[in-house]
Amino acid sequence: MKIVVVGGTGMVGRNVVTKLQERGHEVIAAAPQTGFNTLTGEGVDATLEGAEVVLDVTNAPNMEEGPATDFFRTSGRTLLAAEKKAGVRHHVTLSIVGVDRPHDLGYYRAKVAQEQVVRDGDVPFTIVRSTQFFEFMKAVVDGNADGDTVRLPTTMVQPIAVTDLAAELASIAVEAPVGDVVEVAGPEAMPLDEFARRLTAVTGDGRTVTTDPSVRPFFGVELDGRLLVPGPGARLAATDLPAWLAA
């Protein structure tokens, strides 16, 4: 099966390409540096010729709400029009758990706009909403350190390993389109401050983690306590924090 991974040279995309190739598929990693540009249309029609599945795992280059929304809408419409022309049978878009809940995150609203473009299109689709990556959560911990102290709130998180997300995306790509959302997450939900304590304990980090409800570690925005965890029925990956660190 010919599968095009848009954003296939990025962190998630590279892993998805590998997982699909391991399963014997013909996979193209599409990105601006490969001559594939969904804003201008360059290389899009030629790359999608003969493709049965397209996975869109792109990130907006600017995370502010306005530019990100413009990017996702333009990119999505260009891609879906080309997919319809090429006879693509399944479009898979990577989104984020929590984008449909009350929040004040501009980038999340941009992802909602991207999802709506997919819903409004003519190609059968699956929207995959993922929880935050272990890699990102570690950066959040490091970014809230003040000397030997890390201050974090009790916001619930359920991180997933990028390799596990890639495996889920590879599986979903070759399944039938669901025409709706599938959530994927790591194996365990925990408060963010507890995640930091476990992280520092496993790594031998000498910093002290302090619970501080006033800290807003995600773009300076106050979050609902369970915004970042999935709802019932999510597909749960196997890799926990110790296993991720060991890998």
Short mmCIF file of C-alpha atoms in Angstrom, two decimals:
data_model
loop_
_atom_site.label_atom_id
_atom_site.label_comp_id
_atom_site.label_asym_id
_atom_site.label_seq_id
_atom_site.Cartn_x
_atom_site.Cartn_y
_atom_site.Cartn_z
CA MET A 1 0.00 0.00 0.00
CA LYS A 2 1.29 3.47 -0.87
CA ILE A 3 1.07 5.79 2.14
CA VAL A 4 2.15 9.43 2.26
CA VAL A 5 3.20 10.85 5.63
CA VAL A 6 2.92 14.64 5.52
CA GLY A 7 5.41 16.04 7.99
CA GLY A 8 7.31 12.79 7.54
CA THR A 9 10.71 14.29 8.34
CA GLY A 10 9.72 15.54 11.82
CA MET A 11 9.96 13.74 15.17
CA VAL A 12 6.59 11.98 14.90
CA GLY A 13 6.73 11.62 11.14
CA ARG A 14 10.10 9.85 11.05
CA ASN A 15 8.85 7.27 13.53
CA VAL A 16 5.61 6.72 11.62
CA VAL A 17 7.52 6.23 8.36
CA THR A 18 9.72 3.61 10.02
CA LYS A 19 6.75 1.75 11.54
CA LEU A 20 4.94 1.61 8.20
CA GLN A 21 8.04 0.51 6.31
CA GLU A 22 8.54 -2.28 8.83
CA ARG A 23 5.06 -3.48 7.88
CA GLY A 24 6.00 -3.62 4.21
CA HIS A 25 4.23 -0.52 2.90
CA GLU A 26 5.51 1.89 0.28
CA VAL A 27 5.93 5.07 2.31
CA ILE A 28 6.78 8.60 1.22
CA ALA A 29 7.96 11.15 3.76
CA ALA A 30 6.53 14.43 2.44
CA ALA A 31 7.75 17.82 3.68
CA PRO A 32 8.85 21.18 2.26
CA GLN A 33 12.47 19.99 2.15
CA THR A 34 11.40 17.10 -0.10
CA GLY A 35 9.60 19.46 -2.49
CA PHE A 36 6.13 18.99 -0.98
CA ASN A 37 4.45 22.23 0.07
CA THR A 38 0.80 22.30 1.13
CA LEU A 39 0.72 26.10 1.30
CA THR A 40 1.77 26.65 -2.32
CA GLY A 41 0.67 23.28 -3.70
CA GLU A 42 4.17 22.50 -4.95
CA GLY A 43 4.65 18.77 -5.48
CA VAL A 44 1.39 17.79 -3.81
CA ASP A 45 -0.50 16.28 -6.76
CA ALA A 46 2.52 14.37 -8.04
CA THR A 47 3.36 12.93 -4.61
CA LEU A 48 -0.20 11.78 -3.90
CA GLU A 49 -0.64 10.01 -7.22
CA GLY A 50 -1.50 6.39 -6.47
CA ALA A 51 -1.62 6.89 -2.70
CA GLU A 52 -4.29 5.08 -0.73
CA VAL A 53 -3.66 6.68 2.67
CA VAL A 54 -2.39 10.08 3.80
CA LEU A 55 -1.25 10.79 7.37
CA ASP A 56 -0.94 14.46 8.30
CA VAL A 57 1.36 14.90 11.30
CA THR A 58 2.47 18.45 10.53
CA ASN A 59 3.05 21.22 13.06
CA ALA A 60 2.37 24.87 12.34
CA PRO A 61 5.66 26.81 12.13
CA ASN A 62 4.13 29.60 14.25
CA MET A 63 2.18 28.50 17.34
CA GLU A 64 0.25 31.76 17.77
CA GLU A 65 -3.44 31.22 17.15
CA GLY A 66 -3.88 33.39 14.05
CA PRO A 67 -0.89 32.18 12.01
CA ALA A 68 -1.40 28.58 13.15
CA THR A 69 -5.08 28.66 12.14
CA ASP A 70 -4.19 30.09 8.72
CA PHE A 71 -1.56 27.41 8.25
CA PHE A 72 -3.79 24.50 9.18
CA ARG A 73 -6.74 25.70 7.11
CA THR A 74 -4.71 26.42 3.97
CA SER A 75 -2.61 23.28 4.30
CA GLY A 76 -5.58 21.05 5.04
CA ARG A 77 -7.69 22.33 2.15
CA THR A 78 -4.83 21.98 -0.31
CA LEU A 79 -4.11 18.46 0.88
CA LEU A 80 -7.70 17.24 0.90
CA ALA A 81 -8.42 18.62 -2.57
CA ALA A 82 -5.40 16.77 -3.93
CA GLU A 83 -6.41 13.61 -2.05
CA LYS A 84 -9.88 13.68 -3.59
CA LYS A 85 -8.35 14.03 -7.04
CA ALA A 86 -5.96 11.15 -6.37
CA GLY A 87 -8.65 8.86 -4.98
CA VAL A 88 -7.13 8.60 -1.48
CA ARG A 89 -9.26 6.29 0.66
CA HIS A 90 -8.24 7.34 4.18
CA HIS A 91 -7.00 10.65 5.59
CA VAL A 92 -5.53 10.54 9.12
CA THR A 93 -4.85 13.77 11.01
CA LEU A 94 -2.88 13.99 14.24
CA SER A 95 -4.46 16.30 16.80
CA ILE A 96 -4.28 16.80 20.59
CA VAL A 97 -6.35 15.41 23.46
CA GLY A 98 -8.40 18.20 25.02
CA VAL A 99 -8.77 20.53 22.05
CA ASP A 100 -12.56 20.17 22.19
CA ARG A 101 -12.83 21.04 25.90
CA PRO A 102 -13.00 24.48 27.57
CA HIS A 103 -9.58 26.15 27.60
CA ASP A 104 -7.78 29.32 26.59
CA LEU A 105 -5.05 27.81 24.41
CA GLY A 106 -4.81 29.51 21.03
CA TYR A 107 -2.87 26.66 19.41
CA TYR A 108 -5.56 24.20 20.53
CA ARG A 109 -8.19 26.36 18.84
CA ALA A 110 -6.07 26.27 15.69
CA LYS A 111 -6.08 22.47 15.86
CA VAL A 112 -9.88 22.54 16.17
CA ALA A 113 -9.95 24.57 12.96
CA GLN A 114 -7.75 21.93 11.32
CA GLU A 115 -10.08 19.18 12.48
CA GLN A 116 -13.06 21.04 11.02
CA VAL A 117 -11.38 21.28 7.63
CA VAL A 118 -10.97 17.50 7.69
CA ARG A 119 -14.61 16.98 8.71
CA ASP A 120 -15.77 19.32 5.94
CA GLY A 121 -13.69 17.54 3.29
CA ASP A 122 -14.67 14.77 0.89
CA VAL A 123 -12.11 12.16 1.97
CA PRO A 124 -12.95 9.46 4.56
CA PHE A 125 -11.02 10.33 7.70
CA THR A 126 -9.87 9.50 11.19
CA ILE A 127 -8.77 12.22 13.63
CA VAL A 128 -6.24 10.91 16.16
CA ARG A 129 -5.98 13.00 19.32
CA SER A 130 -2.87 12.23 21.34
CA THR A 131 -1.82 13.19 24.85
CA GLN A 132 1.46 15.04 25.37
CA PHE A 133 4.74 13.28 24.62
CA PHE A 134 7.21 12.24 27.31
CA GLU A 135 9.76 14.41 25.52
CA PHE A 136 7.56 17.49 25.90
CA MET A 137 6.67 16.74 29.51
CA LYS A 138 10.35 16.46 30.45
CA ALA A 139 10.91 19.88 28.88
CA VAL A 140 8.02 21.27 30.96
CA VAL A 141 9.67 19.97 34.12
CA ASP A 142 13.05 21.46 33.17
CA GLY A 143 11.41 24.73 32.17
CA ASN A 144 9.87 25.19 35.61
CA ALA A 145 13.08 24.70 37.58
CA ASP A 146 14.44 27.51 39.72
CA GLY A 147 17.85 26.41 40.88
CA ASP A 148 17.38 23.15 42.79
CA THR A 149 13.59 23.50 43.02
CA VAL A 150 10.94 22.57 40.46
CA ARG A 151 7.50 24.11 41.04
CA LEU A 152 4.51 22.50 39.33
CA PRO A 153 0.73 22.20 39.81
CA THR A 154 -1.33 19.02 40.18
CA THR A 155 -2.72 19.18 36.63
CA MET A 156 -3.29 15.60 35.47
CA VAL A 157 -1.12 14.30 32.61
CA GLN A 158 -0.89 10.97 30.79
CA PRO A 159 2.21 11.13 28.59
CA ILE A 160 2.84 8.84 25.63
CA ALA A 161 6.11 7.76 24.04
CA VAL A 162 6.51 9.05 20.49
CA THR A 163 7.38 5.53 19.29
CA ASP A 164 4.10 4.24 20.76
CA LEU A 165 2.13 7.04 19.10
CA ALA A 166 3.82 6.21 15.80
CA ALA A 167 2.82 2.56 16.16
CA GLU A 168 -0.80 3.57 16.83
CA LEU A 169 -0.84 5.89 13.83
CA ALA A 170 0.61 3.16 11.62
CA SER A 171 -2.12 0.77 12.75
CA ILE A 172 -4.94 3.29 12.37
CA ALA A 173 -3.74 4.25 8.89
CA VAL A 174 -4.45 0.79 7.49
CA GLU A 175 -7.73 0.36 9.36
CA ALA A 176 -11.08 1.56 8.02
CA PRO A 177 -11.77 5.30 8.48
CA VAL A 178 -13.98 5.96 11.50
CA GLY A 179 -15.21 9.41 10.45
CA ASP A 180 -14.61 10.61 13.98
CA VAL A 181 -12.01 10.94 16.75
CA VAL A 182 -9.76 8.25 18.23
CA GLU A 183 -7.84 9.15 21.40
CA VAL A 184 -4.44 7.66 22.22
CA ALA A 185 -2.49 8.05 25.46
CA GLY A 186 0.21 6.63 27.64
CA PRO A 187 -0.52 3.89 30.17
CA GLU A 188 -0.89 5.96 33.33
CA ALA A 189 -2.44 9.26 34.41
CA MET A 190 -0.79 11.18 37.23
CA PRO A 191 -0.51 14.74 38.56
CA LEU A 192 2.18 16.78 36.85
CA ASP A 193 4.07 17.38 40.09
CA GLU A 194 4.10 13.61 40.74
CA PHE A 195 5.37 13.00 37.20
CA ALA A 196 8.24 15.37 37.96
CA ARG A 197 9.02 13.57 41.23
CA ARG A 198 9.12 10.21 39.47
CA LEU A 199 11.25 11.63 36.68
CA THR A 200 13.81 13.12 39.04
CA ALA A 201 13.88 9.97 41.15
CA VAL A 202 14.51 7.63 38.21
CA THR A 203 17.18 9.88 36.70
CA GLY A 204 18.93 10.60 39.99
CA ASP A 205 18.23 14.30 39.60
CA GLY A 206 18.85 16.09 42.88
CA ARG A 207 16.20 18.76 42.42
CA THR A 208 13.26 19.06 44.82
CA VAL A 209 9.75 19.12 43.33
CA THR A 210 7.29 21.41 45.09
CA THR A 211 3.54 21.51 44.49
CA ASP A 212 2.52 25.03 43.49
CA PRO A 213 -1.05 25.54 42.19
CA SER A 214 -0.18 29.06 41.00
CA VAL A 215 2.26 27.81 38.35
CA ARG A 216 0.95 27.77 34.75
CA PRO A 217 3.48 25.65 32.84
CA PHE A 218 1.56 25.39 29.57
CA PHE A 219 1.95 28.68 27.71
CA GLY A 220 1.10 30.61 30.88
CA VAL A 221 -2.53 29.53 30.74
CA GLU A 222 -4.55 28.12 33.63
CA LEU A 223 -5.78 24.66 32.72
CA ASP A 224 -8.63 22.51 33.90
CA GLY A 225 -7.20 19.73 36.05
CA ARG A 226 -8.04 16.99 33.51
CA LEU A 227 -7.68 18.83 30.21
CA LEU A 228 -4.56 16.85 29.25
CA VAL A 229 -5.88 13.32 29.89
CA PRO A 230 -8.08 11.26 27.57
CA GLY A 231 -11.69 10.28 28.02
CA PRO A 232 -13.09 6.74 28.25
CA GLY A 233 -12.23 4.36 25.44
CA ALA A 234 -8.79 5.76 24.57
CA ARG A 235 -6.21 3.43 23.04
CA LEU A 236 -3.53 3.12 25.71
CA ALA A 237 0.12 2.51 24.87
CA ALA A 238 2.41 0.30 26.94
CA THR A 239 5.53 2.38 27.54
CA ASP A 240 5.64 3.92 31.01
CA LEU A 241 8.10 6.50 32.36
CA PRO A 242 10.86 4.06 33.46
CA ALA A 243 10.65 2.17 30.17
CA TRP A 244 10.78 5.40 28.18
CA LEU A 245 13.84 6.59 30.09
CA ALA A 246 15.51 3.21 29.64
CA ALA A 247 14.91 3.36 25.90
#
